[in-house]
Every structure is written in C-alpha cells, then in structure tokens.
C-alpha cells in the first residue's frame, strides 16, 4: 500500500495495481476490505492518506476483477446524524460493478432491530452485502457515431430492459442488454420509427425488504445502490461491456439511448433501513437530515433524500452522469423526481447548484435532459419551472387527452393548449415547444390497452389490498370491465386507442410512447406494476396487435414527414407565417373562427385547428403550406375546410376511423367526420 491519489474517486486500475479513493468528511478511519471470488474476506488495509475529505491509497499487484468494500470508523451518534459502524461492509458509491444484490438479514442494519434504530449492532454484514468489482471500462467503439437526433425530430420509446425482451421469442438472452439490441428487437424499433429508447433504471438497485417478504421484487428499479454500476440482473456477466455493446448496436440502427436515473434518494430508506453504503460512509453529508438529526427529510416518499447541496454529493452525481456519457456513450437522461434535485434550504430553485452545474458542463450540455417535474415535498409540483435546456414530462397532457376522448365536459380549451405545446407552462425563458414531453401512458399507470378497458385499477397482486397506484386514471372500460368478446366494444376500444395515439403524434412537443402500447399490451388493469417482475409487468408478444403496430408506425412516419407538426416555435395566432397569414387558426365545424362563446361551451366535443409554419422559422419543405386537424370526441359531423389559396388543395392524409389510418384523398369544401375520429389534412400544391 502506498499513498496513491485522491482523484479520481472509486477504484481505478493502472499498470501497477489499483488506486482506491472514497469520500467521507466525518470518518476517523477508512478500511479497505479485499475479498476472494468465493466471498471470503482476505485482507483489511487502512487507507493511508487523507486529502481534505477524500481517503485514498494504492495497492500494488491488484487487477480488474478484484472484489472489495469499505468499513468506516467514526462516531455512532444518531442524535448528531452520524451512523458509523465498522461492523458493516459498505459498497463504494463509485463502484463500476457489483457482485450481486444484498441478501436480507438483520446484520445489514447498523442497529439491533430488537432494540431500535438508535442502538448499535455488532454483527458483521459482509456475508450479506454485494462487493464492488474493480473494472477496466475501456471498450473498442469502432466507428460508433451517436445519432444526435434533433429534439424536434425525436420520438421517445419508454421501455424496461427485461420487460420489453423477456417474452420476445427472438430476443436473447431474454431480459438483458444483449436482448434489447438483438436483431428482432432492432427490427421492431426501426420499423416502428422511434428515435430513442428511454430505459427504466439500469443502475444497480435493491429489492426492498417489504417486497422480499411478500415474494415480490423491485421490478422498476427505483431504489439505487450504485450510480456507476449496471445492475447485474441485466447482463450475462459482461457488465459495462455488455451495456456498451448494446448502445453501439442501437446507435448503428439510428436509435439513441436515454437513461432514467434516480439521484434524488437511495435504497437505504429512513433511519430504520439498512446500512449498505452512503449511510455508513457519511450519513450527515450524503442525506438531508431533519431538525431531529436521527431522522431524514423525505421529499421523495422513499424515506430519504440525497443532499445535493453538498459539493461532494453533487460531484458524485455529475461524475456519474459524465461516466455514462463518456464511457457508456448514452445520449441523455430522464431525472426521476427532478424537483428534489433542485431543492435548497428554502425550497425548489431553478437556479439551484444542480442545474447550474449541468448547464455549464461541456459534456452534459450536449445530451438530452428530461425532468420529471415533481416530488411529494412542499411545493413539489413544478411543471414548467425548470431552466433550459431541460425538457419536462407533461402529465397534464396525459390527463387532458384521456379526459377529452372519454367525453368529459369542457375539455376543448385544454386540448387546444396541449396540442400547441402547453404554452401556458413552457413558453418562457426562450424554451421551445418541444420542451413538453407529451405522453398518454408511461410505466407508472395503465397501459394504453388498459386505459380503454378498465374503469378501476386492479392492483391486488401488489399485496396492498388495491390501495396503491393512481386513483384518478381518467380511463373508460367502454361498458365491460376487462377483456370482452363483444365486437362493438372491441371496435370502440381499438378506435379510442388510435385516437389517443394520433393526438399524441399530431401535437407540438416531444412525443413519448410506452413500450408495448403499439401492440396492445395489457397489464390486466394493474396501474402500478412496480413489483411485478412477471407476466403482469412484461410485454406480451404472444399475440401482438400488428394492425395497431402498423397504424402507430404510420403515425410516426406522418409526423416525421410534416415539419409543421414538429416545429420548435410556439404558435399564437397573432404571429405571421411565411405566407403572410396567421400561424394558427381555430375553426368551428361550419367554417367560422372560434369565438369566446365557443371556447366557453362545455358541451363542445369537436376541435378544429389549422397550423402553419411559425414566423421566422426556416421552411423545411415546399410540399405543405398548412395542416388542418380535426379532433372529434362526439358524434358524426360535417366539417368545412379552411380556404385553400390558388394552386393548392387539401388532401386528407389521416383518418382514425379507418383501421389503417393512412389516406391519400383530395378534398374540398367540406368532409364528413365520423364519430370518435381524428382527421388530418395537408395543404399541398396542385400537380
């Protein structure tokens, strides 16, 4: 053992051995523990140097593959926020790989469960804690070229690595990174036309004890243990190399990779949780503590909140993000409960250190950044409050589209706002209309098939007496709860799905599609499948609805083919388009412009809009002057077309009343719109 270096943090191999560096501001001694492959602890060595709050040392002769962990000595004083216990083996927060997952046992707790969370446990936790693995992350990327898809051209596909591939007959090995990048999956994704996959958490995570005791698992993965290590359940022993290979194959197919990341809390829970890493290394630094420092601030609903205000915690997050971009070549991040990352002592602040750090970073400013704009703390709902270049998940889009197509009263004005980029929330600070990440469904909630098949949630399998999950789903079973063989109900459900997908793809903003929705995947009415690592949570490929898949692909192609639908500038009707006319018209069915009384009519079920290219926007194509969209949640209607200038005519290109959706029919004067239908016409030059 020699002094080594304080940077970089983590276990870094070189030609002579491995350098170890770990942060702790309040420890009095830091012990490196080495393990054999069979799990035996073979050596304990004190890290000999401390620079500031970084403990470090270099061990000659070690190589990649070495197992290790730490034991931190210091005060065990819960009343002061300190919970050091050298009997507990601790995972290195910077570990690039882990041997597995914790084995639930009372020894994992820093306290004696029989005596309460202020007591002190003398039991050794090493047999039950995963070990870090020294990794050399170098990878031959060859000619890898990230697609770098402009956000205005992006169509995001939210997926779970295992859930998407576990039941796919051609994806192998099932449930892994390799399966996600297999030829059959690439064929499906490229055929669909999506530009990016947004993966639910792939960082190493823990199965909560309460789930373990029920025989369930933390399927979604929102309980991170290591922010640098891919979870072992998603690879076949190859670790980061398998992840890198997946990214390279997806990039070669023109598909970006966005990671859902969970930096707002850790898997250690509150004061009654286990001591696995952060708590034992420096509880008072890593976590935001309550005034009673025995307890934790819980803005996340998971028991604890990471202390992003601390410079070393912020550094860890930034180092992790850069690692996945530079080593993993990922193309962006979706930040779980991002409002928490912007919290300071006075509440949420769009100028918080986390946002400032990212916005000045030359690596992170070139990738896509998406915020989940809420948490459960005071003032936690912050939709529209994030600084550029952050995009934001827009749950109001989801709710409005579901309510409009369900037939709820007074939804036309809200729909108008949603299909023009939710300007009320996002048109400020130079933010583009693509800031709104529009979705009708996501992992958290009903699938699209279930939105039209269930009026109530059915989460009994979660073991919480059906109390968990959203209660306000704005769903509709169309007359029968769950599956039915009634052809009329089946047809109505199919059309409702087409209508919602069409609304998603025709709206300004960045569309996000939930994996499986395009083939009619159901979770049997479970709207909170976080613990269902089984057929409930997995995408069912046994009988895919290929008609819906083809319709979805046609929708995506239509969106890509019409720049007016994808423009970045907000449309406000007062602006002028390239042809001198306003860039936005709201029409009644009779051809008259909408008036105040029309907007206030709660019984109105039809919205007609004419969109043109916003003023100052470069013309992308001379093949279209305007797009006319009709959203009809009511009965059959005759709709007058807007005037067409000389040399141009309207062509009906989309009709959700038809199974295939795609149309190529010149129209003039007016057109018949069947009940419960979306129409899209394009003003094209006469040939």
XYZ file of C-alpha atoms in Angstrom:
687
model
C 0.000 0.000 0.000
C 1.230 3.421 -0.996
C -0.369 6.851 -0.764
C -1.979 6.827 -4.185
C -4.091 9.732 -5.417
C -7.313 11.425 -4.224
C -8.674 11.519 -7.768
C -10.467 10.018 -9.470
C -12.825 8.681 -6.833
C -13.546 4.959 -6.924
C -11.282 2.018 -7.728
C -9.077 2.839 -10.726
C -6.756 0.190 -12.173
C -3.383 1.103 -13.687
C -0.313 -0.762 -14.880
C 0.896 -1.374 -11.315
C -2.256 -2.049 -9.313
C -5.414 -0.237 -8.223
C -5.923 3.218 -6.737
C -8.757 3.500 -4.187
C -10.329 6.830 -3.225
C -13.514 7.402 -1.226
C -15.176 10.466 0.296
C -16.080 10.851 3.983
C -15.971 14.147 5.863
C -16.714 12.714 9.322
C -14.951 9.326 9.405
C -11.934 8.876 11.646
C -10.526 5.838 9.830
C -11.266 4.157 6.488
C -10.528 0.465 5.960
C -10.316 -1.172 2.541
C -11.528 -4.795 2.574
C -10.467 -7.234 -0.152
C -12.420 -10.379 -0.993
C -11.793 -13.568 -2.897
C -14.182 -14.668 -5.640
C -15.839 -17.107 -3.244
C -16.783 -14.210 -0.931
C -14.092 -14.732 1.738
C -12.656 -11.544 3.221
C -8.929 -11.935 2.632
C -7.426 -8.658 3.810
C -8.202 -5.396 5.597
C -5.965 -2.413 4.945
C -6.295 1.129 6.274
C -6.284 3.754 3.547
C -3.106 5.638 4.471
C -3.800 9.144 3.189
C -6.471 11.788 3.511
C -6.629 14.868 1.280
C -9.408 17.063 2.591
C -12.333 14.675 2.891
C -11.061 12.070 0.403
C -9.366 8.954 1.807
C -7.062 7.164 -0.622
C -4.361 4.594 -1.190
C -2.809 2.474 -3.959
C -2.450 -1.312 -3.698
C 0.199 -2.790 -5.976
C -0.461 -6.033 -7.803
C -4.278 -5.871 -7.861
C -6.054 -6.271 -11.189
C -9.508 -5.722 -12.688
C -11.882 -8.293 -11.245
C -10.761 -7.732 -7.635
C -13.666 -7.704 -5.129
C -13.677 -5.020 -2.443
C -15.658 -2.907 0.018
C -15.076 -0.480 2.905
C -15.505 -0.331 6.663
C -15.750 3.214 8.010
C -14.845 4.113 11.590
C -16.274 7.180 13.253
C -18.873 8.339 15.767
C -22.075 6.381 16.160
C -24.214 9.276 17.349
C -27.660 9.218 15.714
C -28.648 12.363 17.614
C -25.930 14.183 15.676
C -26.651 12.481 12.369
C -23.670 10.089 12.478
C -24.126 6.330 11.999
C -20.632 4.920 11.524
C -20.343 1.222 12.261
C -17.201 -0.685 11.182
C -19.083 -3.961 11.538
C -20.923 -3.073 8.334
C -19.315 -3.645 4.957
C -20.033 -0.686 2.687
C -20.403 -0.561 -1.079
C -18.188 2.026 -2.768
C -20.560 4.680 -4.227
C -18.225 4.801 -7.265
C -18.050 1.009 -7.792
C -18.203 0.271 -11.526
C -19.650 -3.217 -10.980
C -21.212 -5.232 -8.152
C -21.165 -8.956 -7.460
C -24.922 -9.123 -6.947
C -27.610 -7.861 -4.589
C -27.933 -7.654 -0.787
C -29.187 -10.764 0.999
C -31.770 -9.626 3.507
C -30.567 -10.355 7.033
C -30.632 -8.481 10.345
C -26.862 -7.980 10.026
C -27.489 -5.433 7.235
C -28.778 -2.939 9.785
C -26.406 -0.612 11.603
C -28.590 -1.012 14.665
C -30.016 -4.011 16.518
C -33.582 -4.464 15.175
C -34.645 -5.801 18.559
C -33.512 -2.602 20.302
C -34.462 0.151 17.850
C -32.677 2.446 15.356
C -30.586 4.261 17.975
C -28.922 1.044 19.149
C -25.614 -0.310 17.834
C -25.181 -3.621 16.000
C -22.016 -5.686 16.360
C -22.929 -8.250 13.693
C -20.740 -8.432 10.591
C -22.734 -7.692 7.439
C -20.049 -8.735 4.920
C -21.603 -12.130 4.048
C -24.820 -10.379 3.002
C -23.556 -7.295 1.156
C -22.564 -7.236 -2.548
C -18.935 -6.427 -3.199
C -17.598 -3.865 -5.597
C -15.579 -5.170 -8.548
C -12.591 -3.337 -9.991
C -13.355 -2.698 -13.664
C -11.407 -1.510 -16.675
C -14.199 0.117 -18.713
C -12.234 0.559 -21.932
C -14.216 -0.557 -24.978
C -13.498 -0.667 -28.684
C -16.230 1.599 -30.012
C -15.005 1.315 -33.581
C -16.887 3.823 -35.666
C -19.684 4.455 -33.162
C -21.488 7.632 -34.090
C -24.301 8.795 -31.787
C -27.376 9.650 -33.879
C -27.638 13.112 -32.267
C -31.275 13.360 -33.332
C -32.607 16.935 -33.015
C -35.210 17.095 -30.300
C -37.819 18.315 -32.774
C -37.371 15.080 -34.722
C -37.368 12.805 -31.669
C -39.902 10.120 -30.828
C -39.099 8.512 -27.470
C -39.920 4.893 -26.614
C -40.010 4.243 -22.850
C -39.021 0.663 -22.085
C -37.850 -1.701 -19.365
C -34.814 -3.779 -20.375
C -36.277 -7.003 -19.032
C -39.948 -6.188 -19.530
C -39.543 -5.474 -23.234
C -37.473 -8.554 -24.040
C -38.349 -11.288 -21.530
C -41.177 -12.796 -23.592
C -39.999 -11.833 -27.061
C -39.405 -15.087 -28.962
C -36.297 -13.839 -30.781
C -34.577 -11.652 -28.175
C -31.722 -13.461 -26.428
C -30.624 -13.852 -23.705
C -34.094 -12.773 -22.506
C -34.215 -9.765 -20.215
C -30.710 -8.466 -20.919
C -28.934 -5.602 -22.662
C -27.977 -8.051 -25.397
C -31.631 -8.972 -25.937
C -32.614 -5.317 -26.249
C -30.020 -4.910 -29.010
C -30.821 -8.214 -30.725
C -31.754 -8.245 -34.407
C -35.502 -8.901 -33.810
C -35.784 -6.005 -31.348
C -33.848 -3.648 -33.618
C -36.123 -4.629 -36.485
C -39.177 -3.823 -34.366
C -37.841 -0.468 -33.167
C -36.619 0.722 -36.547
C -39.797 -0.468 -38.237
C -41.831 1.484 -35.715
C -39.788 4.614 -36.393
C -38.843 5.630 -32.851
C -35.617 7.603 -32.496
C -34.698 6.883 -28.861
C -35.258 4.270 -26.185
C -35.664 5.650 -22.670
C -34.710 2.834 -20.296
C -36.105 2.490 -16.797
C -33.281 2.485 -14.213
C -30.347 0.248 -15.090
C -28.141 1.387 -12.190
C -27.581 -1.316 -9.553
C -30.615 -1.345 -7.266
C -32.106 -3.203 -4.320
C -35.273 -5.238 -3.797
C -36.985 -3.610 -0.805
C -37.338 -5.865 2.222
C -41.109 -5.445 2.389
C -41.298 -6.707 -1.201
C -38.850 -9.520 -0.494
C -41.011 -10.631 2.428
C -44.029 -10.812 0.092
C -42.130 -12.784 -2.540
C -42.077 -9.740 -4.862
C -39.241 -7.682 -6.340
C -38.447 -4.057 -7.091
C -39.127 -4.595 -10.798
C -38.918 -0.976 -11.951
C -35.591 -0.346 -10.192
C -36.148 2.990 -8.459
C -34.026 2.083 -5.403
C -30.456 2.766 -6.492
C -27.456 1.324 -4.655
C -24.721 2.273 -7.127
C -24.787 5.109 -9.662
C -21.877 3.800 -11.746
C -22.658 0.067 -11.891
C -25.126 -1.584 -14.267
C -27.468 -3.873 -12.368
C -26.264 -7.498 -12.581
C -29.734 -8.750 -13.498
C -29.500 -7.037 -16.900
C -26.279 -8.554 -18.169
C -24.848 -12.008 -18.644
C -21.627 -11.434 -16.712
C -20.134 -8.859 -19.051
C -21.036 -5.790 -17.002
C -20.410 -2.428 -18.604
C -19.063 -4.065 -21.774
C -22.464 -5.624 -22.469
C -24.111 -2.256 -21.930
C -21.619 -0.586 -24.255
C -22.225 -3.222 -26.912
C -25.982 -2.609 -26.672
C -25.500 1.137 -27.111
C -23.230 0.618 -30.122
C -25.791 -1.635 -31.823
C -28.653 0.768 -31.130
C -26.592 3.690 -32.425
C -25.790 1.767 -35.591
C -29.544 1.395 -36.087
C -30.025 5.161 -35.634
C -31.550 4.866 -32.149
C -30.440 6.925 -29.157
C -30.252 5.645 -25.568
C -31.680 7.729 -22.712
C -31.300 6.516 -19.114
C -33.885 7.037 -16.388
C -31.695 7.976 -13.396
C -32.551 8.169 -9.696
C -30.252 10.607 -7.900
C -32.892 12.038 -5.564
C -32.710 9.223 -2.986
C -31.001 5.912 -2.289
C -32.128 2.396 -1.410
C -31.195 2.790 2.279
C -34.563 4.262 3.319
C -35.091 6.079 6.593
C -33.494 5.537 10.000
C -34.987 2.034 10.142
C -33.367 0.999 6.845
C -30.173 -0.954 6.170
C -26.615 0.394 6.185
C -25.253 -0.556 2.765
C -23.185 2.389 1.544
C -23.908 6.105 1.940
C -25.298 5.909 5.472
C -22.220 4.128 6.771
C -19.707 6.254 4.855
C -21.033 9.653 5.937
C -24.718 9.846 6.796
C -24.616 13.547 7.675
C -23.116 14.506 4.307
C -24.981 12.258 1.871
C -28.509 12.829 3.207
C -30.700 15.781 4.046
C -31.476 15.331 7.727
C -34.471 16.618 9.674
C -34.020 19.063 12.602
C -34.062 15.934 14.743
C -30.955 14.555 13.081
C -31.956 10.999 13.870
C -34.465 11.326 11.046
C -34.435 12.202 7.356
C -36.127 14.734 5.119
C -38.469 12.671 2.952
C -39.414 14.788 -0.070
C -39.214 11.655 -2.236
C -41.596 9.361 -0.369
C -38.902 6.697 -0.110
C -37.608 7.509 3.376
C -34.608 9.684 2.495
C -33.443 12.495 0.232
C -29.923 12.910 -1.157
C -28.229 16.106 -0.027
C -27.482 17.584 -3.454
C -26.484 20.852 -1.796
C -23.323 19.127 -0.529
C -20.484 19.650 -3.045
C -19.258 16.040 -2.837
C -22.741 14.607 -3.338
C -23.224 16.918 -6.304
C -19.800 15.848 -7.568
C -20.827 12.197 -7.350
C -23.942 12.869 -9.420
C -22.010 14.848 -12.001
C -19.259 12.210 -12.165
C -21.903 9.524 -12.669
C -23.623 11.431 -15.472
C -20.340 12.084 -17.257
C -19.321 8.440 -16.817
C -22.407 7.193 -18.628
C -21.917 9.726 -21.449
C -18.181 9.315 -21.883
C -17.820 5.611 -21.069
C -21.313 4.415 -21.969
C -21.970 6.782 -24.913
C -25.547 7.412 -23.747
C -27.483 10.216 -25.391
C -29.449 11.644 -22.500
C -31.072 11.273 -19.112
C -34.532 11.381 -17.610
C -34.268 12.547 -13.979
C -36.660 10.836 -11.579
C -38.317 13.302 -9.154
C -36.162 16.076 -10.563
C -37.834 18.683 -8.368
C -35.908 17.132 -5.458
C -32.592 17.797 -7.197
C -33.494 21.483 -7.352
C -34.337 21.811 -3.664
C -32.381 24.097 -1.400
C -32.930 25.082 2.240
C -35.667 27.475 1.057
C -37.436 25.122 -1.360
C -37.287 24.472 -5.093
C -34.993 26.809 -7.020
C -34.466 26.667 -10.816
C -31.086 28.254 -10.117
C -30.043 25.520 -7.675
C -26.487 24.213 -7.806
C -27.536 21.003 -9.572
C -28.999 22.901 -12.533
C -26.111 25.353 -12.658
C -23.571 22.526 -12.621
C -25.239 20.740 -15.523
C -25.802 23.879 -17.585
C -22.107 24.797 -17.537
C -20.827 21.280 -18.177
C -19.383 20.805 -21.694
C -20.173 17.057 -21.652
C -23.718 17.141 -20.313
C -24.972 20.126 -22.285
C -24.629 18.143 -25.496
C -27.067 15.379 -24.431
C -30.824 15.360 -23.892
C -32.012 16.241 -20.381
C -35.557 15.412 -19.264
C -37.046 16.291 -15.867
C -39.834 14.553 -14.028
C -41.017 17.896 -12.642
C -42.391 16.917 -9.252
C -41.816 15.216 -5.912
C -44.033 14.830 -2.829
C -42.415 17.568 -0.727
C -43.838 21.050 -0.063
C -44.311 22.907 -3.349
C -43.203 19.788 -5.148
C -45.221 20.200 -8.364
C -43.013 22.329 -10.625
C -44.268 21.684 -14.166
C -42.856 24.408 -16.405
C -40.396 25.770 -13.837
C -37.191 24.090 -14.997
C -34.438 26.019 -16.774
C -33.453 25.337 -20.377
C -32.221 23.042 -21.836
C -34.354 20.697 -19.683
C -37.393 19.060 -21.225
C -40.199 18.035 -18.867
C -42.644 15.163 -18.570
C -46.081 16.728 -19.017
C -48.683 14.785 -17.017
C -51.299 17.409 -17.848
C -51.039 16.331 -21.471
C -51.767 12.748 -20.403
C -54.782 13.692 -18.313
C -56.271 16.072 -20.873
C -56.076 13.613 -23.752
C -57.646 10.833 -21.692
C -60.426 13.115 -20.447
C -61.189 14.574 -23.867
C -61.543 11.185 -25.531
C -63.554 9.845 -22.591
C -66.064 12.594 -23.309
C -65.578 14.757 -20.207
C -67.189 18.185 -20.440
C -65.253 21.384 -21.041
C -62.094 19.765 -22.385
C -61.771 21.558 -25.747
C -59.809 24.587 -24.417
C -57.440 22.291 -22.542
C -56.918 20.112 -25.587
C -56.135 23.237 -27.632
C -53.407 24.162 -25.169
C -51.916 20.660 -25.155
C -51.702 20.228 -28.932
C -49.877 23.550 -29.264
C -47.078 22.677 -26.849
C -48.699 23.614 -23.499
C -47.549 27.193 -23.948
C -49.050 28.283 -20.620
C -46.442 26.172 -18.868
C -43.468 26.307 -21.203
C -43.486 29.440 -23.370
C -40.973 31.443 -21.357
C -37.214 31.814 -20.921
C -36.591 31.021 -24.570
C -37.817 27.454 -24.158
C -39.036 25.734 -27.347
C -42.391 23.997 -27.804
C -40.542 20.676 -27.770
C -39.898 21.229 -24.048
C -43.139 19.397 -23.289
C -42.578 15.633 -23.313
C -46.070 14.522 -24.269
C -47.344 11.115 -23.249
C -50.659 9.349 -22.833
C -49.187 6.426 -20.899
C -45.927 5.688 -19.077
C -44.529 2.897 -16.939
C -46.318 4.433 -13.958
C -50.013 3.853 -14.675
C -52.262 1.971 -17.080
C -51.045 0.781 -20.453
C -52.940 2.197 -23.432
C -54.961 -1.011 -23.827
C -55.942 -0.807 -20.152
C -56.936 2.868 -20.371
C -59.751 1.780 -22.689
C -60.545 -1.497 -20.886
C -60.676 -0.709 -17.175
C -62.559 1.932 -15.205
C -60.788 0.978 -11.970
C -57.287 -0.150 -11.050
C -56.725 -3.821 -10.287
C -53.538 -3.973 -8.232
C -54.399 -6.891 -5.952
C -51.215 -8.737 -6.985
C -49.156 -5.992 -5.313
C -50.267 -7.173 -1.891
C -51.537 -3.791 -0.703
C -55.277 -4.505 -0.867
C -55.552 -2.496 -4.091
C -54.802 0.760 -2.242
C -51.643 1.607 -4.210
C -51.370 3.266 -7.605
C -53.213 6.232 -9.100
C -56.893 6.517 -8.239
C -57.607 9.174 -10.907
C -56.863 7.388 -14.184
C -59.400 9.099 -16.474
C -59.973 5.687 -18.045
C -63.087 4.068 -19.508
C -63.958 0.395 -19.864
C -66.456 1.102 -22.691
C -69.135 -0.998 -20.976
C -67.265 -4.069 -19.701
C -64.500 -4.173 -17.096
C -61.560 -6.003 -18.617
C -61.440 -8.418 -21.565
C -64.513 -8.917 -23.716
C -65.513 -10.713 -26.890
C -68.175 -8.144 -27.761
C -67.207 -6.949 -31.280
C -68.755 -3.500 -30.814
C -66.819 -2.843 -27.602
C -63.625 -4.204 -29.110
C -64.022 -1.908 -32.123
C -64.711 1.101 -29.883
C -61.638 0.343 -27.785
C -59.462 -0.009 -30.876
C -60.646 3.346 -32.223
C -60.100 5.065 -28.871
C -56.515 3.805 -28.844
C -55.958 5.078 -32.381
C -57.425 8.461 -31.425
C -55.166 8.902 -28.431
C -52.070 7.807 -30.339
C -52.970 10.194 -33.161
C -53.442 13.079 -30.728
C -50.029 12.296 -29.232
C -48.236 12.287 -32.572
C -50.037 15.339 -34.014
C -49.365 17.578 -31.004
C -46.494 20.023 -30.683
C -43.949 18.798 -28.179
C -41.803 15.675 -27.911
C -43.896 12.502 -28.062
C -43.155 9.539 -25.805
C -44.636 6.105 -26.427
C -44.813 3.383 -23.780
C -43.269 0.105 -24.933
C -45.968 -2.404 -25.777
C -48.739 0.109 -26.408
C -48.164 -0.260 -30.131
C -49.113 -3.970 -29.963
C -51.997 -3.712 -27.486
C -50.095 -4.880 -24.391
C -52.161 -5.153 -21.194
C -51.227 -5.387 -17.512
C -54.678 -6.776 -16.627
C -55.668 -3.458 -15.092
C -52.626 -3.120 -12.808
C -51.650 0.554 -12.875
C -48.692 0.221 -10.506
C -46.707 -2.800 -11.692
C -43.536 -1.702 -9.874
C -43.305 -5.053 -8.071
C -44.464 -7.334 -10.890
C -41.390 -8.951 -12.423
C -43.620 -11.463 -14.190
C -46.211 -11.701 -16.950
C -48.116 -8.735 -15.494
C -45.170 -6.363 -15.971
C -43.589 -7.928 -19.056
C -44.673 -7.001 -22.593
C -46.743 -9.840 -24.025
C -45.532 -10.767 -27.514
C -47.633 -13.925 -27.904
C -50.437 -12.262 -29.879
C -49.331 -8.745 -30.854
C -51.866 -6.468 -32.492
C -49.957 -5.925 -35.717
C -52.695 -3.721 -37.117
C -52.176 -1.288 -34.248
C -48.416 -1.599 -34.689
C -48.700 -0.673 -38.369
C -51.040 2.205 -37.531
C -48.544 3.533 -34.945
C -45.676 3.280 -37.423
C -47.758 5.167 -40.000
C -48.487 7.895 -37.430
C -44.801 8.311 -36.614
C -43.956 8.438 -40.310
C -46.674 11.061 -40.838
C -45.232 13.190 -38.042
C -41.719 12.895 -39.482
C -42.988 13.820 -42.931
C -44.685 17.076 -41.883
C -42.423 19.727 -40.313
C -45.380 21.886 -39.293
C -46.212 19.281 -36.638
C -42.656 19.289 -35.260
C -41.771 22.980 -35.233
C -39.985 24.383 -32.205
C -41.675 27.773 -32.107
C -44.934 28.240 -30.261
C -47.975 29.175 -32.351
C -50.143 32.001 -31.040
C -52.381 33.085 -33.974
C -51.087 36.648 -33.655
C -47.823 35.738 -35.380
C -47.458 35.595 -39.137
C -46.450 32.552 -41.118
C -44.311 32.586 -44.268
C -47.322 33.227 -46.488
C -48.411 36.290 -44.503
C -51.354 34.590 -42.795
C -51.542 33.898 -39.049
C -49.643 30.788 -37.976
C -52.657 29.373 -36.126
C -56.407 29.281 -36.770
C -59.088 27.724 -34.555
C -62.123 26.812 -36.659
C -65.689 25.741 -35.937
C -67.187 22.922 -37.951
C -69.171 25.438 -40.027
C -66.005 27.176 -41.228
C -66.239 30.164 -38.893
C -63.425 31.038 -36.486
C -63.932 30.053 -32.865
C -65.307 32.824 -30.670
C -65.321 33.275 -26.908
C -68.726 31.623 -26.598
C -67.412 28.579 -28.455
C -64.452 28.242 -26.103
C -66.749 28.514 -23.108
C -69.206 25.890 -24.406
C -68.676 22.959 -22.021
C -70.660 20.691 -24.333
C -68.360 21.204 -27.313
C -66.776 17.929 -28.448
C -65.028 18.973 -31.682
C -61.802 20.924 -32.046
C -60.525 22.011 -35.475
C -57.147 23.645 -35.850
C -55.115 24.918 -38.812
C -51.379 25.117 -38.168
C -48.801 26.887 -40.325
C -45.057 27.320 -40.002
C -44.302 29.900 -37.293
C -42.885 33.283 -38.310
C -39.123 33.272 -38.661
C -38.863 29.503 -38.964
C -36.881 28.298 -41.982
C -39.073 26.456 -44.434
C -38.237 22.783 -44.276
C -40.211 21.785 -47.357
C -42.253 23.376 -50.120
C -44.641 20.424 -50.128
C -47.018 21.796 -47.476
C -48.422 25.202 -46.555
C -50.672 24.177 -43.661
C -52.032 21.229 -41.715
C -55.700 21.036 -40.726
C -56.555 18.742 -37.815
C -59.959 17.653 -36.543
C -60.406 16.052 -33.110
C -63.972 14.792 -32.765
C -64.897 13.136 -29.470
C -68.614 13.361 -30.245
C -70.985 12.170 -32.952
C -70.654 12.338 -36.714
C -70.077 15.851 -38.056
C -69.695 17.678 -41.364
C -66.564 19.843 -41.188
C -65.867 22.772 -43.504
C -62.305 23.013 -44.758
C -60.369 26.277 -44.431
C -59.885 28.261 -47.657
C -57.155 26.952 -49.952
C -55.075 29.502 -51.801
C -54.665 29.382 -55.566
C -52.574 26.461 -56.806
C -53.013 24.465 -53.607
C -55.574 21.947 -52.370
C -56.379 19.997 -49.236
C -55.500 16.304 -49.128
C -56.885 14.039 -46.392
C -53.902 12.054 -45.129
C -55.081 10.544 -41.839
C -58.422 9.156 -40.676
C -58.537 7.159 -37.431
C -61.997 5.925 -38.388
C -60.197 3.527 -40.703
C -58.128 0.684 -39.272
C -55.044 1.549 -41.311
C -55.414 5.288 -40.692
C -53.407 6.355 -43.741
C -55.327 8.063 -46.551
C -54.464 9.949 -49.746
C -57.690 11.649 -50.749
C -58.016 15.191 -52.221
C -60.910 17.011 -50.551
C -62.595 20.374 -50.972
C -65.422 22.326 -49.419
C -66.203 20.035 -46.524
C -65.628 16.488 -45.403
C -67.561 14.009 -43.337
C -66.045 13.195 -39.953
C -67.405 10.057 -38.358
C -67.998 9.871 -34.608
C -64.937 9.485 -32.376
C -62.364 10.290 -35.049
C -59.191 12.252 -35.748
C -58.645 13.667 -39.244
C -55.503 15.270 -40.641
C -55.461 17.185 -43.931
C -52.418 18.752 -45.566
C -52.487 21.809 -47.837
C -50.408 20.607 -50.774
C -49.572 22.124 -54.185
C -51.621 21.016 -57.151
C -49.658 18.859 -59.556
